[in-house]
């Protein structure tokens, strides 16, 4: 099996998409799969379109390059588009459009959550095309409960969260609220909160501990110094941060938003902005029953990569039927757009709207 993964993988602290790419490459290579990161090989079996926004450092190529490859070099390669982003996550206005446009070249689409799949179908992505959902997972060799000490109920309970992105929608309405609570009774003597990662511009904590971004074992060790993992992220497509906290053994206190109910159900307590304090108190009361469950948390990188490998194999088994469904091959507009340079391409899009 020959696969091209459209990612420029980065080292050090980075976002969840990069972590996914590193784990997938490692897994595929252990299965003796030939993995590349460009479209030079004329005999590719599969192409994974992972990031069509070419202005991002992690993007290796986009849909236009894939279409040119299919038309000029190899029409037998199956294209899988992994969608793991949306405008709703950061309050942007262009991401959904870019991803829907790029999806035209895909033979199969894989979403990182059911919530995200539903969102894109509502935005007009064709639901009749081949698609599926594979949940993200984190590396259990790094994020595990070895060294985690459960709360003894005699000291303050320690909450922690971490984010690479510094968007306000990462949950800072709740993190700021918690920070303010920690200056009041009874919370100032019973709870502490640590935030690891990047912050919104100009934001600072007053009653919480702030730690700059970490990755790998250093991050896992920092997470394990706490008792409960809090995530207040809004419209999260398929986050990894809650997976990392859960795999370190920490029960989850998670917002009822985006993918979180799908990822976290059964391993902690959900909340919304109206009942946060109530659910925080509930976690303190019921903590022992949750901590016992965390060893069974299922969202590991190994499981995610196994699911991708199975998906790739199944797609190749039905290659002929997938190739017959390529409706974009009949679209002169899509084909022409793939051969027009970017600046002229934007003009062409305005003309042909």
PDB file of N, CA and C in Angstrom, residues 217-262:
ATOM      1  N   UNK A 217       6.147  13.992  27.067  1.00  0.00           N
ATOM      2  CA  UNK A 217       6.233  13.522  28.455  1.00  0.00           C
ATOM      3  C   UNK A 217       6.191  14.671  29.454  1.00  0.00           C
ATOM      4  N   UNK A 218       6.754  15.801  29.075  1.00  0.00           N
ATOM      5  CA  UNK A 218       6.745  16.961  29.973  1.00  0.00           C
ATOM      6  C   UNK A 218       5.309  17.420  30.225  1.00  0.00           C
ATOM      7  N   UNK A 219       4.495  17.430  29.172  1.00  0.00           N
ATOM      8  CA  UNK A 219       3.086  17.797  29.320  1.00  0.00           C
ATOM      9  C   UNK A 219       2.346  16.762  30.156  1.00  0.00           C
ATOM     10  N   UNK A 220       2.556  15.488  29.850  1.00  0.00           N
ATOM     11  CA  UNK A 220       1.874  14.428  30.591  1.00  0.00           C
ATOM     12  C   UNK A 220       2.204  14.498  32.079  1.00  0.00           C
ATOM     13  N   UNK A 221       3.461  14.731  32.396  1.00  0.00           N
ATOM     14  CA  UNK A 221       3.860  14.833  33.810  1.00  0.00           C
ATOM     15  C   UNK A 221       3.162  16.002  34.498  1.00  0.00           C
ATOM     16  N   UNK A 222       3.014  17.109  33.770  1.00  0.00           N
ATOM     17  CA  UNK A 222       2.347  18.279  34.343  1.00  0.00           C
ATOM     18  C   UNK A 222       0.863  18.000  34.575  1.00  0.00           C
ATOM     19  N   UNK A 223       0.225  17.312  33.648  1.00  0.00           N
ATOM     20  CA  UNK A 223      -1.193  16.975  33.805  1.00  0.00           C
ATOM     21  C   UNK A 223      -1.402  16.074  35.012  1.00  0.00           C
ATOM     22  N   UNK A 224      -0.507  15.095  35.181  1.00  0.00           N
ATOM     23  CA  UNK A 224      -0.662  14.106  36.253  1.00  0.00           C
ATOM     24  C   UNK A 224      -0.478  14.681  37.661  1.00  0.00           C
ATOM     25  N   UNK A 225      -0.010  15.915  37.758  1.00  0.00           N
ATOM     26  CA  UNK A 225       0.137  16.546  39.073  1.00  0.00           C
ATOM     27  C   UNK A 225      -1.208  17.031  39.615  1.00  0.00           C
ATOM     28  N   UNK A 226      -2.285  16.811  38.846  1.00  0.00           N
ATOM     29  CA  UNK A 226      -3.604  17.318  39.198  1.00  0.00           C
ATOM     30  C   UNK A 226      -4.589  16.163  39.362  1.00  0.00           C
ATOM     31  N   UNK A 227      -5.837  16.500  39.642  1.00  0.00           N
ATOM     32  CA  UNK A 227      -6.831  15.474  39.953  1.00  0.00           C
ATOM     33  C   UNK A 227      -7.961  15.361  38.942  1.00  0.00           C
ATOM     34  N   UNK A 228      -8.423  16.497  38.417  1.00  0.00           N
ATOM     35  CA  UNK A 228      -9.571  16.524  37.508  1.00  0.00           C
ATOM     36  C   UNK A 228      -9.191  17.325  36.276  1.00  0.00           C
ATOM     37  N   UNK A 229      -9.608  16.819  35.083  1.00  0.00           N
ATOM     38  CA  UNK A 229      -9.325  17.548  33.856  1.00  0.00           C
ATOM     39  C   UNK A 229     -10.567  18.324  33.434  1.00  0.00           C
ATOM     40  N   UNK A 230     -10.430  19.621  33.287  1.00  0.00           N
ATOM     41  CA  UNK A 230     -11.523  20.517  32.895  1.00  0.00           C
ATOM     42  C   UNK A 230     -11.348  20.930  31.440  1.00  0.00           C
ATOM     43  N   UNK A 231     -12.404  20.821  30.646  1.00  0.00           N
ATOM     44  CA  UNK A 231     -12.395  21.435  29.329  1.00  0.00           C
ATOM     45  C   UNK A 231     -13.696  22.191  29.124  1.00  0.00           C
ATOM     46  N   UNK A 232     -13.558  23.478  28.847  1.00  0.00           N
ATOM     47  CA  UNK A 232     -14.711  24.339  28.587  1.00  0.00           C
ATOM     48  C   UNK A 232     -14.749  24.769  27.130  1.00  0.00           C
ATOM     49  N   UNK A 233     -13.999  24.078  26.270  1.00  0.00           N
ATOM     50  CA  UNK A 233     -13.890  24.443  24.862  1.00  0.00           C
ATOM     51  C   UNK A 233     -15.259  24.409  24.179  1.00  0.00           C
ATOM     52  N   UNK A 234     -15.499  25.405  23.334  1.00  0.00           N
ATOM     53  CA  UNK A 234     -16.760  25.500  22.613  1.00  0.00           C
ATOM     54  C   UNK A 234     -16.589  25.041  21.166  1.00  0.00           C
ATOM     55  N   UNK A 235     -17.566  24.296  20.667  1.00  0.00           N
ATOM     56  CA  UNK A 235     -17.608  23.876  19.260  1.00  0.00           C
ATOM     57  C   UNK A 235     -16.332  23.158  18.845  1.00  0.00           C
ATOM     58  N   UNK A 236     -15.814  22.347  19.722  1.00  0.00           N
ATOM     59  CA  UNK A 236     -14.591  21.593  19.431  1.00  0.00           C
ATOM     60  C   UNK A 236     -14.925  20.491  18.434  1.00  0.00           C
ATOM     61  N   UNK A 237     -14.247  20.463  17.269  1.00  0.00           N
ATOM     62  CA  UNK A 237     -14.556  19.437  16.258  1.00  0.00           C
ATOM     63  C   UNK A 237     -14.182  18.025  16.700  1.00  0.00           C
ATOM     64  N   UNK A 238     -12.994  17.892  17.294  1.00  0.00           N
ATOM     65  CA  UNK A 238     -12.517  16.572  17.715  1.00  0.00           C
ATOM     66  C   UNK A 238     -11.227  16.707  18.486  1.00  0.00           C
ATOM     67  N   UNK A 239     -11.287  17.329  19.625  1.00  0.00           N
ATOM     68  CA  UNK A 239     -10.085  17.688  20.369  1.00  0.00           C
ATOM     69  C   UNK A 239      -9.291  16.495  20.869  1.00  0.00           C
ATOM     70  N   UNK A 240      -8.025  16.745  21.140  1.00  0.00           N
ATOM     71  CA  UNK A 240      -7.148  15.750  21.758  1.00  0.00           C
ATOM     72  C   UNK A 240      -6.864  16.067  23.217  1.00  0.00           C
ATOM     73  N   UNK A 241      -7.065  17.318  23.620  1.00  0.00           N
ATOM     74  CA  UNK A 241      -6.646  17.703  24.976  1.00  0.00           C
ATOM     75  C   UNK A 241      -7.383  16.898  26.038  1.00  0.00           C
ATOM     76  N   UNK A 242      -8.688  16.676  25.846  1.00  0.00           N
ATOM     77  CA  UNK A 242      -9.439  15.911  26.843  1.00  0.00           C
ATOM     78  C   UNK A 242      -9.023  14.437  26.836  1.00  0.00           C
ATOM     79  N   UNK A 243      -8.622  13.924  25.667  1.00  0.00           N
ATOM     80  CA  UNK A 243      -8.105  12.552  25.601  1.00  0.00           C
ATOM     81  C   UNK A 243      -6.834  12.417  26.432  1.00  0.00           C
ATOM     82  N   UNK A 244      -5.964  13.404  26.307  1.00  0.00           N
ATOM     83  CA  UNK A 244      -4.697  13.349  27.039  1.00  0.00           C
ATOM     84  C   UNK A 244      -4.923  13.409  28.541  1.00  0.00           C
ATOM     85  N   UNK A 245      -5.842  14.270  28.961  1.00  0.00           N
ATOM     86  CA  UNK A 245      -6.152  14.336  30.379  1.00  0.00           C
ATOM     87  C   UNK A 245      -6.759  13.046  30.903  1.00  0.00           C
ATOM     88  N   UNK A 246      -7.701  12.484  30.131  1.00  0.00           N
ATOM     89  CA  UNK A 246      -8.370  11.255  30.560  1.00  0.00           C
ATOM     90  C   UNK A 246      -7.404  10.077  30.623  1.00  0.00           C
ATOM     91  N   UNK A 247      -6.526   9.959  29.624  1.00  0.00           N
ATOM     92  CA  UNK A 247      -5.582   8.849  29.602  1.00  0.00           C
ATOM     93  C   UNK A 247      -4.563   8.946  30.732  1.00  0.00           C
ATOM     94  N   UNK A 248      -4.352  10.158  31.257  1.00  0.00           N
ATOM     95  CA  UNK A 248      -3.475  10.317  32.424  1.00  0.00           C
ATOM     96  C   UNK A 248      -4.183   9.930  33.717  1.00  0.00           C
ATOM     97  N   UNK A 249      -5.465   9.575  33.609  1.00  0.00           N
ATOM     98  CA  UNK A 249      -6.196   9.095  34.777  1.00  0.00           C
ATOM     99  C   UNK A 249      -7.146  10.090  35.406  1.00  0.00           C
ATOM    100  N   UNK A 250      -7.244  11.299  34.845  1.00  0.00           N
ATOM    101  CA  UNK A 250      -8.050  12.354  35.449  1.00  0.00           C
ATOM    102  C   UNK A 250      -9.508  12.281  34.971  1.00  0.00           C
ATOM    103  N   UNK A 251     -10.468  12.204  35.879  1.00  0.00           N
ATOM    104  CA  UNK A 251     -11.883  12.308  35.481  1.00  0.00           C
ATOM    105  C   UNK A 251     -12.135  13.630  34.761  1.00  0.00           C
ATOM    106  N   UNK A 252     -13.123  13.649  33.886  1.00  0.00           N
ATOM    107  CA  UNK A 252     -13.368  14.790  33.017  1.00  0.00           C
ATOM    108  C   UNK A 252     -14.554  15.624  33.496  1.00  0.00           C
ATOM    109  N   UNK A 253     -14.353  16.919  33.522  1.00  0.00           N
ATOM    110  CA  UNK A 253     -15.422  17.887  33.724  1.00  0.00           C
ATOM    111  C   UNK A 253     -15.501  18.663  32.414  1.00  0.00           C
ATOM    112  N   UNK A 254     -16.523  18.359  31.597  1.00  0.00           N
ATOM    113  CA  UNK A 254     -16.503  18.817  30.207  1.00  0.00           C
ATOM    114  C   UNK A 254     -17.769  19.562  29.820  1.00  0.00           C
ATOM    115  N   UNK A 255     -17.583  20.519  28.929  1.00  0.00           N
ATOM    116  CA  UNK A 255     -18.686  21.352  28.454  1.00  0.00           C
ATOM    117  C   UNK A 255     -19.552  20.586  27.457  1.00  0.00           C
ATOM    118  N   UNK A 256     -20.838  20.817  27.517  1.00  0.00           N
ATOM    119  CA  UNK A 256     -21.775  20.195  26.581  1.00  0.00           C
ATOM    120  C   UNK A 256     -21.762  20.986  25.274  1.00  0.00           C
ATOM    121  N   UNK A 257     -20.707  20.761  24.488  1.00  0.00           N
ATOM    122  CA  UNK A 257     -20.530  21.523  23.259  1.00  0.00           C
ATOM    123  C   UNK A 257     -19.658  20.731  22.296  1.00  0.00           C
ATOM    124  N   UNK A 258     -19.944  20.868  21.008  1.00  0.00           N
ATOM    125  CA  UNK A 258     -19.112  20.233  19.995  1.00  0.00           C
ATOM    126  C   UNK A 258     -19.029  18.733  20.175  1.00  0.00           C
ATOM    127  N   UNK A 259     -17.809  18.208  20.047  1.00  0.00           N
ATOM    128  CA  UNK A 259     -17.573  16.764  20.124  1.00  0.00           C
ATOM    129  C   UNK A 259     -17.534  16.232  21.538  1.00  0.00           C
ATOM    130  N   UNK A 260     -17.522  17.120  22.531  1.00  0.00           N
ATOM    131  CA  UNK A 260     -17.214  16.673  23.898  1.00  0.00           C
ATOM    132  C   UNK A 260     -18.153  15.597  24.440  1.00  0.00           C
ATOM    133  N   UNK A 261     -19.468  15.713  24.261  1.00  0.00           N
ATOM    134  CA  UNK A 261     -20.326  14.630  24.751  1.00  0.00           C
ATOM    135  C   UNK A 261     -20.002  13.280  24.119  1.00  0.00           C
ATOM    136  N   UNK A 262     -19.664  13.282  22.827  1.00  0.00           N
ATOM    137  CA  UNK A 262     -19.331  12.040  22.123  1.00  0.00           C
ATOM    138  C   UNK A 262     -18.031  11.431  22.639  1.00  0.00           C
TER     139      UNK A 262
END
